[in-house]
mmCIF file of N, CA and C in Angstrom:
data_model
loop_
_atom_site.group_PDB
_atom_site.id
_atom_site.type_symbol
_atom_site.label_atom_id
_atom_site.label_comp_id
_atom_site.label_asym_id
_atom_site.label_seq_id
_atom_site.Cartn_x
_atom_site.Cartn_y
_atom_site.Cartn_z
ATOM 1 N N MET A 1 49.412 39.463 23.543
ATOM 2 C CA MET A 1 50.624 39.598 24.318
ATOM 3 C C MET A 1 51.004 41.080 24.370
ATOM 4 N N LYS A 2 51.305 41.565 25.561
ATOM 5 C CA LYS A 2 51.641 42.966 25.736
ATOM 6 C C LYS A 2 53.001 43.272 25.110
ATOM 7 N N LEU A 3 53.197 44.530 24.771
ATOM 8 C CA LEU A 3 54.452 44.969 24.160
ATOM 9 C C LEU A 3 55.635 44.708 25.091
ATOM 10 N N PHE A 4 55.459 44.972 26.384
ATOM 11 C CA PHE A 4 56.535 44.734 27.352
ATOM 12 C C PHE A 4 56.932 43.263 27.360
ATOM 13 N N THR A 5 55.956 42.377 27.337
ATOM 14 C CA THR A 5 56.227 40.941 27.352
ATOM 15 C C THR A 5 56.968 40.525 26.082
ATOM 16 N N LYS A 6 56.527 41.047 24.941
ATOM 17 C CA LYS A 6 57.209 40.741 23.677
ATOM 18 C C LYS A 6 58.660 41.199 23.721
ATOM 19 N N ASN A 7 58.877 42.399 24.237
ATOM 20 C CA ASN A 7 60.246 42.919 24.323
ATOM 21 C C ASN A 7 61.109 42.071 25.247
ATOM 22 N N MET A 8 60.555 41.615 26.348
ATOM 23 C CA MET A 8 61.313 40.775 27.273
ATOM 24 C C MET A 8 61.655 39.425 26.647
ATOM 25 N N VAL A 9 60.744 38.855 25.868
ATOM 26 C CA VAL A 9 61.013 37.584 25.179
ATOM 27 C C VAL A 9 62.132 37.781 24.154
ATOM 28 N N ILE A 10 62.071 38.868 23.407
ATOM 29 C CA ILE A 10 63.115 39.155 22.422
ATOM 30 C C ILE A 10 64.457 39.377 23.127
ATOM 31 N N LEU A 11 64.442 40.112 24.231
ATOM 32 C CA LEU A 11 65.670 40.352 24.983
ATOM 33 C C LEU A 11 66.260 39.038 25.500
ATOM 34 N N LEU A 12 65.412 38.143 25.967
ATOM 35 C CA LEU A 12 65.870 36.839 26.435
ATOM 36 C C LEU A 12 66.543 36.061 25.302
ATOM 37 N N PHE A 13 65.940 36.072 24.122
ATOM 38 C CA PHE A 13 66.535 35.390 22.970
ATOM 39 C C PHE A 13 67.887 36.001 22.598
ATOM 40 N N VAL A 14 67.996 37.314 22.646
ATOM 41 C CA VAL A 14 69.256 37.983 22.318
ATOM 42 C C VAL A 14 70.335 37.587 23.311
ATOM 43 N N VAL A 15 69.991 37.577 24.589
ATOM 44 C CA VAL A 15 70.960 37.189 25.614
ATOM 45 C C VAL A 15 71.363 35.732 25.423
ATOM 46 N N LEU A 16 70.402 34.864 25.140
ATOM 47 C CA LEU A 16 70.722 33.460 24.895
ATOM 48 C C LEU A 16 71.638 33.294 23.683
ATOM 49 N N LEU A 17 71.376 34.056 22.620
ATOM 50 C CA LEU A 17 72.223 33.975 21.430
ATOM 51 C C LEU A 17 73.646 34.443 21.722
ATOM 52 N N ALA A 18 73.810 35.357 22.647
ATOM 53 C CA ALA A 18 75.144 35.853 22.985
ATOM 54 C C ALA A 18 75.862 34.928 23.958
ATOM 55 N N VAL A 19 75.145 34.359 24.915
ATOM 56 C CA VAL A 19 75.773 33.598 25.992
ATOM 57 C C VAL A 19 75.885 32.108 25.659
ATOM 58 N N LEU A 20 74.892 31.542 25.027
ATOM 59 C CA LEU A 20 74.871 30.101 24.773
ATOM 60 C C LEU A 20 76.089 29.606 23.981
ATOM 61 N N PRO A 21 76.487 30.243 22.877
ATOM 62 C CA PRO A 21 77.682 29.758 22.169
ATOM 63 C C PRO A 21 78.939 29.806 23.037
ATOM 64 N N LEU A 22 79.063 30.835 23.881
ATOM 65 C CA LEU A 22 80.227 30.919 24.765
ATOM 66 C C LEU A 22 80.193 29.821 25.818
ATOM 67 N N TYR A 23 78.996 29.465 26.275
ATOM 68 C CA TYR A 23 78.866 28.395 27.263
ATOM 69 C C TYR A 23 79.185 27.037 26.627
ATOM 70 N N ILE A 24 78.679 26.821 25.426
ATOM 71 C CA ILE A 24 78.905 25.538 24.741
ATOM 72 C C ILE A 24 80.386 25.351 24.425
ATOM 73 N N ALA A 25 81.057 26.419 23.997
ATOM 74 C CA ALA A 25 82.459 26.323 23.584
ATOM 75 C C ALA A 25 83.413 26.800 24.676
ATOM 76 N N ARG A 26 83.013 26.681 25.932
ATOM 77 C CA ARG A 26 83.891 27.147 27.010
ATOM 78 C C ARG A 26 85.195 26.348 26.988
ATOM 79 N N GLY A 27 86.252 27.045 27.305
ATOM 80 C CA GLY A 27 87.564 26.417 27.263
ATOM 81 C C GLY A 27 88.203 26.448 25.887
ATOM 82 N N SER A 28 87.479 26.905 24.889
ATOM 83 C CA SER A 28 88.026 26.993 23.544
ATOM 84 C C SER A 28 88.866 28.255 23.413
ATOM 85 N N GLU A 29 89.748 28.235 22.443
ATOM 86 C CA GLU A 29 90.555 29.412 22.178
ATOM 87 C C GLU A 29 89.911 30.171 21.018
ATOM 88 N N PHE A 30 89.618 31.430 21.259
ATOM 89 C CA PHE A 30 89.008 32.248 20.227
ATOM 90 C C PHE A 30 90.090 33.092 19.572
ATOM 91 N N GLY A 31 90.165 33.029 18.258
ATOM 92 C CA GLY A 31 91.158 33.801 17.526
ATOM 93 C C GLY A 31 90.511 34.478 16.340
ATOM 94 N N GLY A 32 91.175 35.471 15.844
ATOM 95 C CA GLY A 32 90.638 36.213 14.710
ATOM 96 C C GLY A 32 91.040 35.594 13.389
ATOM 97 N N ALA A 33 90.416 36.075 12.337
ATOM 98 C CA ALA A 33 90.696 35.587 10.995
ATOM 99 C C ALA A 33 92.088 36.013 10.535
ATOM 100 N N ASP A 34 92.584 37.132 11.034
ATOM 101 C CA ASP A 34 93.915 37.599 10.633
ATOM 102 C C ASP A 34 94.987 36.594 11.035
ATOM 103 N N GLY A 35 94.897 36.091 12.250
ATOM 104 C CA GLY A 35 95.878 35.118 12.717
ATOM 105 C C GLY A 35 95.820 33.824 11.929
ATOM 106 N N LEU A 36 94.622 33.358 11.637
ATOM 107 C CA LEU A 36 94.471 32.129 10.847
ATOM 108 C C LEU A 36 94.983 32.315 9.429
ATOM 109 N N ALA A 37 94.727 33.491 8.855
ATOM 110 C CA ALA A 37 95.198 33.765 7.492
ATOM 111 C C ALA A 37 96.717 33.787 7.449
ATOM 112 N N SER A 38 97.333 34.411 8.443
ATOM 113 C CA SER A 38 98.806 34.467 8.488
ATOM 114 C C SER A 38 99.398 33.068 8.584
ATOM 115 N N GLU A 39 98.794 32.237 9.420
ATOM 116 C CA GLU A 39 99.282 30.858 9.555
ATOM 117 C C GLU A 39 99.139 30.095 8.246
ATOM 118 N N ALA A 40 98.004 30.263 7.564
ATOM 119 C CA ALA A 40 97.776 29.555 6.298
ATOM 120 C C ALA A 40 98.764 30.011 5.233
ATOM 121 N N ILE A 41 99.044 31.302 5.187
ATOM 122 C CA ILE A 41 100.004 31.819 4.199
ATOM 123 C C ILE A 41 101.394 31.253 4.467
ATOM 124 N N MET A 42 101.795 31.229 5.726
ATOM 125 C CA MET A 42 103.123 30.707 6.065
ATOM 126 C C MET A 42 103.242 29.213 5.761
ATOM 127 N N GLU A 43 102.143 28.477 5.902
ATOM 128 C CA GLU A 43 102.173 27.052 5.551
ATOM 129 C C GLU A 43 102.348 26.868 4.050
ATOM 130 N N LEU A 44 101.685 27.717 3.262
ATOM 131 C CA LEU A 44 101.765 27.597 1.811
ATOM 132 C C LEU A 44 103.097 28.095 1.262
ATOM 133 N N ASN A 45 103.592 29.204 1.833
ATOM 134 C CA ASN A 45 104.822 29.796 1.329
ATOM 135 C C ASN A 45 105.591 30.401 2.501
ATOM 136 N N ALA A 46 106.578 29.689 2.973
ATOM 137 C CA ALA A 46 107.340 30.140 4.148
ATOM 138 C C ALA A 46 108.188 31.376 3.850
ATOM 139 N N ASP A 47 108.496 31.645 2.574
ATOM 140 C CA ASP A 47 109.328 32.795 2.199
ATOM 141 C C ASP A 47 108.514 34.043 1.902
ATOM 142 N N TYR A 48 107.219 34.015 2.176
ATOM 143 C CA TYR A 48 106.352 35.150 1.861
ATOM 144 C C TYR A 48 106.727 36.373 2.701
ATOM 145 N N THR A 49 106.793 37.516 2.043
ATOM 146 C CA THR A 49 107.003 38.782 2.762
ATOM 147 C C THR A 49 105.827 39.703 2.451
ATOM 148 N N PRO A 50 105.275 40.343 3.452
ATOM 149 C CA PRO A 50 104.132 41.243 3.226
ATOM 150 C C PRO A 50 104.505 42.407 2.310
ATOM 151 N N TRP A 51 103.530 42.933 1.594
ATOM 152 C CA TRP A 51 103.754 44.048 0.676
ATOM 153 C C TRP A 51 104.050 45.339 1.422
ATOM 154 N N PHE A 52 103.386 45.526 2.556
ATOM 155 C CA PHE A 52 103.590 46.739 3.344
ATOM 156 C C PHE A 52 103.325 46.441 4.806
ATOM 157 N N GLU A 53 103.699 47.364 5.655
ATOM 158 C CA GLU A 53 103.488 47.216 7.088
ATOM 159 C C GLU A 53 102.588 48.340 7.579
ATOM 160 N N SER A 54 101.994 48.158 8.736
ATOM 161 C CA SER A 54 101.107 49.168 9.303
ATOM 162 C C SER A 54 101.862 50.466 9.559
ATOM 163 N N ILE A 55 101.172 51.578 9.365
ATOM 164 C CA ILE A 55 101.760 52.882 9.646
ATOM 165 C C ILE A 55 101.914 53.048 11.152
ATOM 166 N N TRP A 56 100.892 52.624 11.900
ATOM 167 C CA TRP A 56 100.893 52.750 13.357
ATOM 168 C C TRP A 56 100.295 51.491 13.947
ATOM 169 N N GLU A 57 100.947 50.957 14.927
ATOM 170 C CA GLU A 57 100.418 49.779 15.605
ATOM 171 C C GLU A 57 100.057 50.171 17.032
ATOM 172 N N PRO A 58 98.832 49.862 17.476
ATOM 173 C CA PRO A 58 98.427 50.228 18.837
ATOM 174 C C PRO A 58 99.374 49.634 19.873
ATOM 175 N N PRO A 59 99.571 50.350 20.982
ATOM 176 C CA PRO A 59 100.521 49.883 21.994
ATOM 177 C C PRO A 59 100.125 48.578 22.693
ATOM 178 N N SER A 60 98.831 48.242 22.697
ATOM 179 C CA SER A 60 98.415 46.992 23.343
ATOM 180 C C SER A 60 97.174 46.440 22.667
ATOM 181 N N GLY A 61 96.876 45.197 22.977
ATOM 182 C CA GLY A 61 95.689 44.558 22.420
ATOM 183 C C GLY A 61 94.406 45.207 22.903
ATOM 184 N N GLU A 62 94.428 45.749 24.124
ATOM 185 C CA GLU A 62 93.244 46.409 24.664
ATOM 186 C C GLU A 62 92.912 47.670 23.888
ATOM 187 N N ILE A 63 93.947 48.433 23.522
ATOM 188 C CA ILE A 63 93.740 49.651 22.734
ATOM 189 C C ILE A 63 93.198 49.281 21.354
ATOM 190 N N GLU A 64 93.742 48.226 20.782
ATOM 191 C CA GLU A 64 93.270 47.767 19.478
ATOM 192 C C GLU A 64 91.796 47.371 19.552
ATOM 193 N N SER A 65 91.413 46.657 20.599
ATOM 194 C CA SER A 65 90.012 46.269 20.784
ATOM 195 C C SER A 65 89.125 47.495 20.980
ATOM 196 N N LEU A 66 89.636 48.474 21.759
ATOM 197 C CA LEU A 66 88.890 49.703 21.978
ATOM 198 C C LEU A 66 88.631 50.429 20.661
ATOM 199 N N LEU A 67 89.653 50.551 19.837
ATOM 200 C CA LEU A 67 89.504 51.247 18.556
ATOM 201 C C LEU A 67 88.532 50.505 17.631
ATOM 202 N N PHE A 68 88.604 49.172 17.649
ATOM 203 C CA PHE A 68 87.678 48.378 16.836
ATOM 204 C C PHE A 68 86.241 48.574 17.306
ATOM 205 N N ALA A 69 86.033 48.544 18.619
ATOM 206 C CA ALA A 69 84.686 48.741 19.164
ATOM 207 C C ALA A 69 84.184 50.147 18.884
ATOM 208 N N LEU A 70 85.071 51.136 18.971
ATOM 209 C CA LEU A 70 84.691 52.510 18.663
ATOM 210 C C LEU A 70 84.283 52.642 17.202
ATOM 211 N N GLN A 71 85.031 52.017 16.316
ATOM 212 C CA GLN A 71 84.701 52.034 14.898
ATOM 213 C C GLN A 71 83.337 51.388 14.657
ATOM 214 N N ALA A 72 83.070 50.270 15.310
ATOM 215 C CA ALA A 72 81.780 49.585 15.160
ATOM 216 C C ALA A 72 80.651 50.450 15.704
ATOM 217 N N ALA A 73 80.865 51.112 16.833
ATOM 218 C CA ALA A 73 79.832 51.960 17.433
ATOM 219 C C ALA A 73 79.509 53.156 16.537
ATOM 220 N N ILE A 74 80.536 53.779 15.990
ATOM 221 C CA ILE A 74 80.305 54.925 15.099
ATOM 222 C C ILE A 74 79.567 54.477 13.840
ATOM 223 N N GLY A 75 79.984 53.354 13.280
ATOM 224 C CA GLY A 75 79.316 52.842 12.078
ATOM 225 C C GLY A 75 77.858 52.495 12.332
ATOM 226 N N SER A 76 77.590 51.819 13.445
ATOM 227 C CA SER A 76 76.195 51.468 13.748
ATOM 228 C C SER A 76 75.395 52.721 14.080
ATOM 229 N N GLY A 77 76.043 53.720 14.673
ATOM 230 C CA GLY A 77 75.353 54.988 14.939
ATOM 231 C C GLY A 77 74.870 55.625 13.648
ATOM 232 N N PHE A 78 75.718 55.649 12.642
ATOM 233 C CA PHE A 78 75.318 56.208 11.349
ATOM 234 C C PHE A 78 74.173 55.414 10.724
ATOM 235 N N VAL A 79 74.302 54.086 10.756
ATOM 236 C CA VAL A 79 73.271 53.239 10.140
ATOM 237 C C VAL A 79 71.927 53.441 10.836
ATOM 238 N N PHE A 80 71.907 53.388 12.167
ATOM 239 C CA PHE A 80 70.639 53.494 12.883
ATOM 240 C C PHE A 80 70.095 54.921 12.876
ATOM 241 N N TYR A 81 70.966 55.922 12.787
ATOM 242 C CA TYR A 81 70.486 57.291 12.621
ATOM 243 C C TYR A 81 69.746 57.407 11.300
ATOM 244 N N TYR A 82 70.326 56.856 10.239
ATOM 245 C CA TYR A 82 69.685 56.912 8.929
ATOM 246 C C TYR A 82 68.351 56.169 8.947
ATOM 247 N N LEU A 83 68.305 54.993 9.571
ATOM 248 C CA LEU A 83 67.055 54.242 9.640
ATOM 249 C C LEU A 83 65.989 55.027 10.407
ATOM 250 N N GLY A 84 66.365 55.628 11.532
ATOM 251 C CA GLY A 84 65.420 56.432 12.306
ATOM 252 C C GLY A 84 64.976 57.662 11.551
ATOM 253 N N TYR A 85 65.902 58.316 10.871
ATOM 254 C CA TYR A 85 65.574 59.494 10.073
ATOM 255 C C TYR A 85 64.592 59.133 8.956
ATOM 256 N N SER A 86 64.865 58.017 8.275
ATOM 257 C CA SER A 86 63.979 57.576 7.187
ATOM 258 C C SER A 86 62.587 57.246 7.710
ATOM 259 N N LYS A 87 62.523 56.565 8.841
ATOM 260 C CA LYS A 87 61.228 56.210 9.429
ATOM 261 C C LYS A 87 60.468 57.466 9.847
ATOM 262 N N GLY A 88 61.161 58.430 10.471
ATOM 263 C CA GLY A 88 60.513 59.686 10.860
ATOM 264 C C GLY A 88 60.025 60.472 9.664
ATOM 265 N N LYS A 89 60.806 60.478 8.610
ATOM 266 C CA LYS A 89 60.415 61.181 7.381
ATOM 267 C C LYS A 89 59.176 60.523 6.770
ATOM 268 N N GLN A 90 59.166 59.194 6.776
ATOM 269 C CA GLN A 90 58.024 58.454 6.242
ATOM 270 C C GLN A 90 56.765 58.740 7.067
ATOM 271 N N MET A 91 56.900 58.763 8.389
ATOM 272 C CA MET A 91 55.750 59.035 9.249
ATOM 273 C C MET A 91 55.262 60.476 9.067
ATOM 274 N N ALA A 92 56.179 61.414 8.883
ATOM 275 C CA ALA A 92 55.790 62.809 8.666
ATOM 276 C C ALA A 92 55.052 62.958 7.341
ATOM 277 N N ASN A 93 55.507 62.241 6.318
ATOM 278 C CA ASN A 93 54.817 62.297 5.027
ATOM 279 C C ASN A 93 53.414 61.715 5.124
ATOM 280 N N LYS A 94 53.253 60.615 5.882
ATOM 281 C CA LYS A 94 51.933 60.013 6.071
ATOM 282 C C LYS A 94 51.013 60.983 6.808
ATOM 283 N N ARG A 95 51.546 61.624 7.844
ATOM 284 C CA ARG A 95 50.760 62.548 8.630
ATOM 285 C C ARG A 95 50.349 63.768 7.800
ATOM 286 N N ASP A 96 51.236 64.253 6.925
ATOM 287 C CA ASP A 96 50.916 65.394 6.073
ATOM 288 C C ASP A 96 49.868 65.065 5.029
ATOM 289 N N GLN A 97 49.854 63.802 4.562
ATOM 290 C CA GLN A 97 48.879 63.393 3.542
ATOM 291 C C GLN A 97 47.491 63.162 4.140
ATOM 292 N N ALA A 98 47.416 62.907 5.422
ATOM 293 C CA ALA A 98 46.116 62.618 6.063
ATOM 294 C C ALA A 98 45.331 63.865 6.330
#
């Protein structure tokens, strides 16, 4: 099997993994763990008061999502840079030993 074909099969699986759960659960309400945790705490103890509040709250949910995605992108950039750097270093060491 050619490399291009293998990559296309893998890409198809990735797309299916991303789209299929959304298709199966269409019409469902998606919520975060923070909201569920707050609800559970209030059910257990209605008089609960948080220890502290946020220093800054984003002006909208879109900004909050943007900041979260930016944080994820920067983090994955560091991780994959390190993986690529390590692989390049390993290949350079192999080439120097040959």
